[in-house]
mmCIF file of C-alpha atoms and ligand atoms in Angstrom:
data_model
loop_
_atom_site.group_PDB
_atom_site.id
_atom_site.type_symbol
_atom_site.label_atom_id
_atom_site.label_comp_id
_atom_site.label_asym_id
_atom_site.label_seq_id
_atom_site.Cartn_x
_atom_site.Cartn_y
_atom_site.Cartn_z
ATOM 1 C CA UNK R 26 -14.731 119.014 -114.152
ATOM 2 C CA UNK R 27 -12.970 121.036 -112.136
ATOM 3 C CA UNK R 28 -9.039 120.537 -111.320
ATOM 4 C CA UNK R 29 -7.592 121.701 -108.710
ATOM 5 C CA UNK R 30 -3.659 121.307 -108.316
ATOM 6 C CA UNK R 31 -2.555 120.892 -104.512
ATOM 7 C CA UNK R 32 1.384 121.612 -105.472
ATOM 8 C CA UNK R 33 3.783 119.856 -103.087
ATOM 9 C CA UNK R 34 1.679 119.124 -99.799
ATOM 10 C CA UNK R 35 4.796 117.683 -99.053
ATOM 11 C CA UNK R 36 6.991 120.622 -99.195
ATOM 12 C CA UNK R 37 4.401 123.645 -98.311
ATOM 13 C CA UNK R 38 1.566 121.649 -95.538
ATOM 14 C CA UNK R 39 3.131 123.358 -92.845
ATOM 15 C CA UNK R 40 0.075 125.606 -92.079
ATOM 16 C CA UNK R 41 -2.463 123.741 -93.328
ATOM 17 C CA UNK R 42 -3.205 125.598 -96.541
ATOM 18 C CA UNK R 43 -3.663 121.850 -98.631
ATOM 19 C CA UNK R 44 -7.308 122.623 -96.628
ATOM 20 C CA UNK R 45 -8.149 125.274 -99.616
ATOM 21 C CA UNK R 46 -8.183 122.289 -102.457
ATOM 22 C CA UNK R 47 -10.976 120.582 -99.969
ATOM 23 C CA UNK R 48 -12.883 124.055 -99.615
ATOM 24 C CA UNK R 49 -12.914 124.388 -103.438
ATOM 25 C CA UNK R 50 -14.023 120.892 -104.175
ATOM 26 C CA UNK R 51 -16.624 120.520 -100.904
ATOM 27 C CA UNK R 52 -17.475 123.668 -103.091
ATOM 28 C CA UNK R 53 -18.115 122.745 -106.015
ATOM 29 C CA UNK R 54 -19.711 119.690 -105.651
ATOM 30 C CA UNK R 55 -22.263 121.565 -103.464
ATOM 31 C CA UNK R 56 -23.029 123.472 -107.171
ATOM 32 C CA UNK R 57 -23.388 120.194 -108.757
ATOM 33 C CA UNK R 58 -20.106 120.910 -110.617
ATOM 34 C CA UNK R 59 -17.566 117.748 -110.589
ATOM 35 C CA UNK R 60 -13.736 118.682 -109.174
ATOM 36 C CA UNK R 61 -10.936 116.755 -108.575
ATOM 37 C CA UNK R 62 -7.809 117.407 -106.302
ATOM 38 C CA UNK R 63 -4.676 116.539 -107.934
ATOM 39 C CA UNK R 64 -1.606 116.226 -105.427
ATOM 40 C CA UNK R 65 1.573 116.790 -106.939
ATOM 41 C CA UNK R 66 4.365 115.289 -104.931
ATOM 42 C CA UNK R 67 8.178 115.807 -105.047
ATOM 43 C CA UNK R 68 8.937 113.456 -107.814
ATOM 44 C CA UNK R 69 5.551 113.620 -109.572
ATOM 45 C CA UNK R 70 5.232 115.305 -112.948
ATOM 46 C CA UNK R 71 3.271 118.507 -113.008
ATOM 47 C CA UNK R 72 -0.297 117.426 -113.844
ATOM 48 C CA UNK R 73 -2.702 119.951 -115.831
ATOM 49 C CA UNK R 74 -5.577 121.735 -113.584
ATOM 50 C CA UNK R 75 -7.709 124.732 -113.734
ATOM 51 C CA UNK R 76 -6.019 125.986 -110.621
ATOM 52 C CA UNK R 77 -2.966 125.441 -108.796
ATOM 53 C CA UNK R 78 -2.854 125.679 -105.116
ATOM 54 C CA UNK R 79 0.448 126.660 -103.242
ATOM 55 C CA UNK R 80 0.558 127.240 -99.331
ATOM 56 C CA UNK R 81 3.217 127.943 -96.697
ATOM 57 C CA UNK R 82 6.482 126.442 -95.182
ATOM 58 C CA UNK R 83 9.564 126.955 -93.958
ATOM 59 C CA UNK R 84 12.584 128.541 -95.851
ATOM 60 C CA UNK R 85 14.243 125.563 -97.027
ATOM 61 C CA UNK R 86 11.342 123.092 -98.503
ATOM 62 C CA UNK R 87 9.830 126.677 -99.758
ATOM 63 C CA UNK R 88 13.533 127.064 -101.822
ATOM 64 C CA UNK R 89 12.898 123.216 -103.001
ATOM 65 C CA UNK R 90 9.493 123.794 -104.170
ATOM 66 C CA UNK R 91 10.661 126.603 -106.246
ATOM 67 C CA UNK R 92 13.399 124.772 -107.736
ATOM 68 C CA UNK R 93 10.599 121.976 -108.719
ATOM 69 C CA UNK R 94 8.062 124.350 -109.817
ATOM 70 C CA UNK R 95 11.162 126.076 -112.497
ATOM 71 C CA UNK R 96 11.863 122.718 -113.640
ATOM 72 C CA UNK R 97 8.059 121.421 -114.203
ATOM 73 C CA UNK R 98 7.010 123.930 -116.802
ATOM 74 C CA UNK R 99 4.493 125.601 -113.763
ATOM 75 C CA UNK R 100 5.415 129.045 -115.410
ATOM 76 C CA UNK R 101 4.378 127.758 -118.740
ATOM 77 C CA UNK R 102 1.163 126.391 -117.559
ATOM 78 C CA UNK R 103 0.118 130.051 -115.597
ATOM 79 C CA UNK R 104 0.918 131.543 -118.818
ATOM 80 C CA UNK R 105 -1.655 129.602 -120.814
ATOM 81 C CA UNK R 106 -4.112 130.151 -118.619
ATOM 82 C CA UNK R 107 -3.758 128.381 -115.302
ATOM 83 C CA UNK R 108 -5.219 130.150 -112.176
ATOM 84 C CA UNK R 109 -3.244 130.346 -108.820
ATOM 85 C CA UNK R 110 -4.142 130.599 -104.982
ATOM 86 C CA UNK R 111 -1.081 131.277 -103.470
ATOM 87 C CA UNK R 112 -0.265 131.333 -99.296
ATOM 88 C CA UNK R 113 2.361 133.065 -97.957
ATOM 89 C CA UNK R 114 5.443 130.900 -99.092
ATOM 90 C CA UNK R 115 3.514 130.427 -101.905
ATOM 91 C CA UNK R 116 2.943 133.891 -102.718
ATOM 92 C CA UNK R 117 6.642 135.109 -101.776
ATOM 93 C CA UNK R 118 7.837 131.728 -104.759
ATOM 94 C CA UNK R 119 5.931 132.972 -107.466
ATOM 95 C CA UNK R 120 7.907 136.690 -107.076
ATOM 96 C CA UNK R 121 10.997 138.179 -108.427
ATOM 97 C CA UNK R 122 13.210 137.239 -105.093
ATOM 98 C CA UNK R 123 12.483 136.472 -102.029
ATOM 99 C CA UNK R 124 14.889 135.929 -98.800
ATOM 100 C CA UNK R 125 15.857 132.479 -97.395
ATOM 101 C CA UNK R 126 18.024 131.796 -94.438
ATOM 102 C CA UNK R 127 18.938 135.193 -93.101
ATOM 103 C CA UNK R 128 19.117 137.356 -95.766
ATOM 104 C CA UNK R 129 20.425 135.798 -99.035
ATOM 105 C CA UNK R 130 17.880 136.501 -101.969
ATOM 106 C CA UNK R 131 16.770 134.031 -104.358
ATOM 107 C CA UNK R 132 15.237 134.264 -107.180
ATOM 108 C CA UNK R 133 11.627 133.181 -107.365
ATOM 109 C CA UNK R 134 9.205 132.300 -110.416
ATOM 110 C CA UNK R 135 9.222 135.645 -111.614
ATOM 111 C CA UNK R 136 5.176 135.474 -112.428
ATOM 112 C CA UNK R 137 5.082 138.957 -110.613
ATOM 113 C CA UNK R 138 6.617 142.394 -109.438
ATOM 114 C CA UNK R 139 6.933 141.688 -105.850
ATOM 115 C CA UNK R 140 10.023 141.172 -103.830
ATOM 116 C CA UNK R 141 10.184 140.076 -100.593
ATOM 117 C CA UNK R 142 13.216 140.251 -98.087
ATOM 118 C CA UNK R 143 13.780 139.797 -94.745
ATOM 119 C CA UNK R 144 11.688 141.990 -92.118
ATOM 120 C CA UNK R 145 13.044 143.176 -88.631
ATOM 121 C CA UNK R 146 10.841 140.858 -86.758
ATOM 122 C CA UNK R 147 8.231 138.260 -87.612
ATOM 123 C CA UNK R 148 4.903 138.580 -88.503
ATOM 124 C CA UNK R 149 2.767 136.169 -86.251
ATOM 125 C CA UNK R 150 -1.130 136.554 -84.999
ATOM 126 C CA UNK R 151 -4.269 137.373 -86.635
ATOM 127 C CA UNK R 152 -4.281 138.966 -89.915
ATOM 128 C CA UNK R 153 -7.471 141.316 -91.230
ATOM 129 C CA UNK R 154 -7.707 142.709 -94.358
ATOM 130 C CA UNK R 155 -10.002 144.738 -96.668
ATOM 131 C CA UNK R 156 -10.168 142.756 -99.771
ATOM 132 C CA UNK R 157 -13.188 143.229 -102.782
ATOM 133 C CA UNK R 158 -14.994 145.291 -100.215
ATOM 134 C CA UNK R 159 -15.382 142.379 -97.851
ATOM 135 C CA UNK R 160 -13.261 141.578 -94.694
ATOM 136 C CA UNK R 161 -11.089 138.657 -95.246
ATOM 137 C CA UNK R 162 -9.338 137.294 -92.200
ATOM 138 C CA UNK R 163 -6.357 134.360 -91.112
ATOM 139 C CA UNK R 164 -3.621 134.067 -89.598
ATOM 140 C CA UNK R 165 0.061 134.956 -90.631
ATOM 141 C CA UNK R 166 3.090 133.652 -89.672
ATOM 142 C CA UNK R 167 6.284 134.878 -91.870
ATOM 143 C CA UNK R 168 9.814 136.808 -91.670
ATOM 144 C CA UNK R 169 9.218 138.319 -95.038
ATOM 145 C CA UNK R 170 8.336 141.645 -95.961
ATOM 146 C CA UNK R 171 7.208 141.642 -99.601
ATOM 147 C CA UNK R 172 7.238 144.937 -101.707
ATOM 148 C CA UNK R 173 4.567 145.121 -105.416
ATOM 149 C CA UNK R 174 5.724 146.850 -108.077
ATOM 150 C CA UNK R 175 4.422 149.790 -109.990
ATOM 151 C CA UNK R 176 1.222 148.757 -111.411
ATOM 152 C CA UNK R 177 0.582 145.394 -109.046
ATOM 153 C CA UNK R 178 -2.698 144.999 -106.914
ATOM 154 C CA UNK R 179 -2.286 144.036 -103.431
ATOM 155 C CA UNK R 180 -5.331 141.384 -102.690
ATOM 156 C CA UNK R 181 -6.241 143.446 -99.562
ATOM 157 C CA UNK R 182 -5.591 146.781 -97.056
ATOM 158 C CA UNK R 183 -4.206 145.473 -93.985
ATOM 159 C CA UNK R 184 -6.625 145.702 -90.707
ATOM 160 C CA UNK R 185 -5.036 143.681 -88.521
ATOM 161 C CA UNK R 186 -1.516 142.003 -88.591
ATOM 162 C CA UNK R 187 1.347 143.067 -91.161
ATOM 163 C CA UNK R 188 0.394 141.216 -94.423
ATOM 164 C CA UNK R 189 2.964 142.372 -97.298
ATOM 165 C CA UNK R 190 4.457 145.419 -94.856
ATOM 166 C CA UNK R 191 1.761 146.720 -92.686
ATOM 167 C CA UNK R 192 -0.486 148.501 -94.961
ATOM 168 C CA UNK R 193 -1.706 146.309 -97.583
ATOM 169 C CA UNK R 194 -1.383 142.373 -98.000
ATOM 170 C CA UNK R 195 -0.974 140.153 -100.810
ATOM 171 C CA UNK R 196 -1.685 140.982 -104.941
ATOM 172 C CA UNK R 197 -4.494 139.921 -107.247
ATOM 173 C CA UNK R 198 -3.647 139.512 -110.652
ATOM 174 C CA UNK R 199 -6.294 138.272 -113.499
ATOM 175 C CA UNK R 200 -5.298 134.515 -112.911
ATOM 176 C CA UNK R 201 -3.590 134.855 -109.153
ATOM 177 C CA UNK R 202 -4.834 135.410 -106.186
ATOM 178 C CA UNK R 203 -1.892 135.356 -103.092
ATOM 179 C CA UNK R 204 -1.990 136.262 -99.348
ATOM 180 C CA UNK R 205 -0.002 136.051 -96.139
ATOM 181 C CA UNK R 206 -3.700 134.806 -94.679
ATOM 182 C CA UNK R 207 -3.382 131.237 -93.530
ATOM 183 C CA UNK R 208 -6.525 129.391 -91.973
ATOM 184 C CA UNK R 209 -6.835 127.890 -94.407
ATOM 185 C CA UNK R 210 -7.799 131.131 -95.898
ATOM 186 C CA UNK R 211 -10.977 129.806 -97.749
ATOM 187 C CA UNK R 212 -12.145 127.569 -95.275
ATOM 188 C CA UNK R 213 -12.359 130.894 -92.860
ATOM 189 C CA UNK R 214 -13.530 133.160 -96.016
ATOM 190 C CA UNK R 215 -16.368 131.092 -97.884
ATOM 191 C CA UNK R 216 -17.046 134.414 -100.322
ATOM 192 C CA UNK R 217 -13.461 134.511 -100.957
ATOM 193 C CA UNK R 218 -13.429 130.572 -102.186
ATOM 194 C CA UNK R 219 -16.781 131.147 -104.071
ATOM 195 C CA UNK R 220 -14.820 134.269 -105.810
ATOM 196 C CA UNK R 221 -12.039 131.643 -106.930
ATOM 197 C CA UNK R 222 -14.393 129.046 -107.987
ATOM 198 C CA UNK R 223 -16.753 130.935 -110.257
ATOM 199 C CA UNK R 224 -13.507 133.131 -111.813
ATOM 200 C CA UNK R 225 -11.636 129.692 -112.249
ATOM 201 C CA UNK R 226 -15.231 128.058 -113.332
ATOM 202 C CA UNK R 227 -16.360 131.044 -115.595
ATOM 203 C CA UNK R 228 -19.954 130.632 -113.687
ATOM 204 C CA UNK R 229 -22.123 132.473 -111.646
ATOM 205 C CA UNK R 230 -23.013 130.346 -108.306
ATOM 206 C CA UNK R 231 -25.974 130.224 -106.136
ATOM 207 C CA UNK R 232 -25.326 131.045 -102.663
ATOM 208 C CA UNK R 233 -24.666 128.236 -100.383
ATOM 209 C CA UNK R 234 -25.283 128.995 -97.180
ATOM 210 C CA UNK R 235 -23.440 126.672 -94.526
ATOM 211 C CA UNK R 236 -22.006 126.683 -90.353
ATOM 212 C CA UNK R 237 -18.453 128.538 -92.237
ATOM 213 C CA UNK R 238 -20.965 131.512 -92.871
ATOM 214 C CA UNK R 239 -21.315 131.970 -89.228
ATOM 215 C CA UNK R 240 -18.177 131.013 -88.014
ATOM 216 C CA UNK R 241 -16.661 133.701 -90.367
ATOM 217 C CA UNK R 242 -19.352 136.588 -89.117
ATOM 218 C CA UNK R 243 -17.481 135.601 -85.640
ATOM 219 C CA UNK R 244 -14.616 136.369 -86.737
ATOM 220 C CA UNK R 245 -15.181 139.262 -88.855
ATOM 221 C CA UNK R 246 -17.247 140.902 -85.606
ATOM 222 C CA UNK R 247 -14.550 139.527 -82.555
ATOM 223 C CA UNK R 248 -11.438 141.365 -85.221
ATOM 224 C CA UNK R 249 -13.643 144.875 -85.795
ATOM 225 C CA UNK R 250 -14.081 145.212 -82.166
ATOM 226 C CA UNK R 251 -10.345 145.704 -82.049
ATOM 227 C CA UNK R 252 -9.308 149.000 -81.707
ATOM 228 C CA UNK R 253 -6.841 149.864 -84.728
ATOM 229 C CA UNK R 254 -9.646 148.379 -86.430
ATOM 230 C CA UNK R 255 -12.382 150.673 -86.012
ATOM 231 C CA UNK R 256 -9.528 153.210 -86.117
ATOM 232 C CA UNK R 257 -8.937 152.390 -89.822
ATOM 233 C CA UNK R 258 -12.356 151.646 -90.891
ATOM 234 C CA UNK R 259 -13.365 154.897 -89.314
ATOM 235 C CA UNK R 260 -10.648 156.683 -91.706
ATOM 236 C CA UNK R 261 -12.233 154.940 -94.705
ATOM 237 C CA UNK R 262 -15.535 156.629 -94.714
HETATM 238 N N1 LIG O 308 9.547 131.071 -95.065
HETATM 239 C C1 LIG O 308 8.720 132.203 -95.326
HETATM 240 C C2 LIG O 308 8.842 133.339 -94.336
HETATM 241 O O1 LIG O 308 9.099 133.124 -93.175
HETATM 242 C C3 LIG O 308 7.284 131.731 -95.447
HETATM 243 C C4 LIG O 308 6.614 131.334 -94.155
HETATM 244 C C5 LIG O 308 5.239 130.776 -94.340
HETATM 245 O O2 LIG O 308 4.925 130.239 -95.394
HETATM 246 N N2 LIG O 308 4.421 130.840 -93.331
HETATM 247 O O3 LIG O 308 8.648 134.492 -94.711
#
C-alpha cells in the first residue's frame, strides 16, 4: 500500500497541486500496486504516509500551514524516512526562511539550506526546466526568490521562466523533491511522477504509456521552439 499524504488542501489548493496525490495513485494502481490519499485538514492529526504532498498558496494560509506542520511532528516524520513533493509554497515552508507579506522573514521547517525572500517582481508564465536529463515543464506563479546552500541540488536548470532565481529551479534531496512548477507538475510530467513513485515504492515500473505522454511531448516541443530555449540548449552541448 502506498500512502500518499495530501497536507492541508485546505490551506495550499490554490494552484491545483492536490492533482499530484491523484497522479500518484491513478499511478500506481495502473502497476497493480494499492495507494491511498490521505487528506490532512486544519484540525486533523498528521497521519503516517510514504509521501507527503505540499502545493502552493498565498502568503498567509502558506504561514498557517507552516505553523501546523511545526506543531504535527511533520519534521519528525521526514526524518524517519518520509518522502516529500513539494510546490512552490510548499517548497519555500520546508526552508530556513522564507518572506511573507512584503518582506518580513519567517522561519520555515528548516528541512533544507534554502532561503527565499522577496524578488523585485513576480514570477508568472510558463516555467521549463532541465531536470534528470529530461525537460520538465509548469507553470509558476510566486514573489519569492529562493537561494540553496552550499552543497544543495536544485531539481532542475531553468529554460523557461525564473524557478528559484533565473538559472536553476527547485532542490532534490534523497527523500524531497520541490519545484516552483505548478500544473500540477506530475500530471504534465508523467516520468517525473513515475520517478517519485518507484523512489517512494523502492520498485522498478513498467512503462505505462497513456494521452499525458502526448500531451507532455506538446509541451516539451511548443516550449523548445522558444527562442532562449534553443539558446540555452544550444550552450549545453
Ligand atoms: N506565497 C508564495 C510566493 O508568492 C508562494 C506562491 C505560490 O505558492 N504560488 O512566493
Amino acid at each position: 500500500m502506498v500512502r500518499i499524504g495530501l497536507l492541508y488542501p485546505d490551506l495550499l489548493g490554490t494552484y491545483g497541486d492536490g492533482g499530484n496525490a491523484a497522479v500518484l495513485a491513478a499511478r500506481a494502481n495502473a502497476r497493480d500496486m494499492d495507494a491511498k490519499v490521505v487528506p490532512v485538514t486544519i484540525g486533523e492529526a498528521l497521519a503516517p504516509a510514504d509521501i507527503y504532498l505540499l502545493g502552493g498558496g498565498e502568503d498567509g494560509p502558506q504561514r498557517l500551514a507552516c505553523d501546523l506542520l511545526r506543531d504535527a511532528g511533520f519534521v519528525e516524520r521526514v526524518h524517519d524516512g518520509a518522502h516529500v513533493l513539494a510546490v512552490c509554497a510548499g517548497l519555500q515552508i520546508l526552508g530556513t526562511t522564507f518572506s511573507i507579506e512584503g518582506d518580513a522573514s519567517y522561519p520555515g521547517l528548516g528541512l533544507v539550506d534554502a532561503t527565499t525572500t522577496r524578488g523585485p517582481m513576480r514570477s508568472v508564465g510558463d516555467l521549463a526546466t532541465m531536470a534528470s536529463g529530461r525537460m520538465m515543464v509548469g507553470f509558476e506563479n510566486h514573489g519569492g526568490v529562493t537561494v540553496l546552500g552550499e552543497g544543495v541540488s536544485a531539481l532542475g536548470e531553468v529554460l523557461v521562466g525564473r524557478g528559484n532565481d533565473g538559472r536553476v529551479d527547485g532542490y532534490r534531496t534523497s527523500t524531497m523533491w520541490a519545484t516552483y512548477a505548478h500544473g500540477p507538475v506530475l500530471a504534465q510530467n508523467p516520468w517525473l511522477a513515475d520517478e517519485v513513485l518507484s523512489v517512494v515504492t523502492g520498485q522498478e515500473l513498467t512503462p505505462w504509456p497513456s494521452v499525458a505522454d502526448s500531451l507532455y511531448a506538446q509541451r516539451c516541443g511548443s516550449l523548445s521552439t522558444r527562442r532562449s530555449v534553443v539558446g540555452r540548449i544550444a550552450r549545453r552541448h
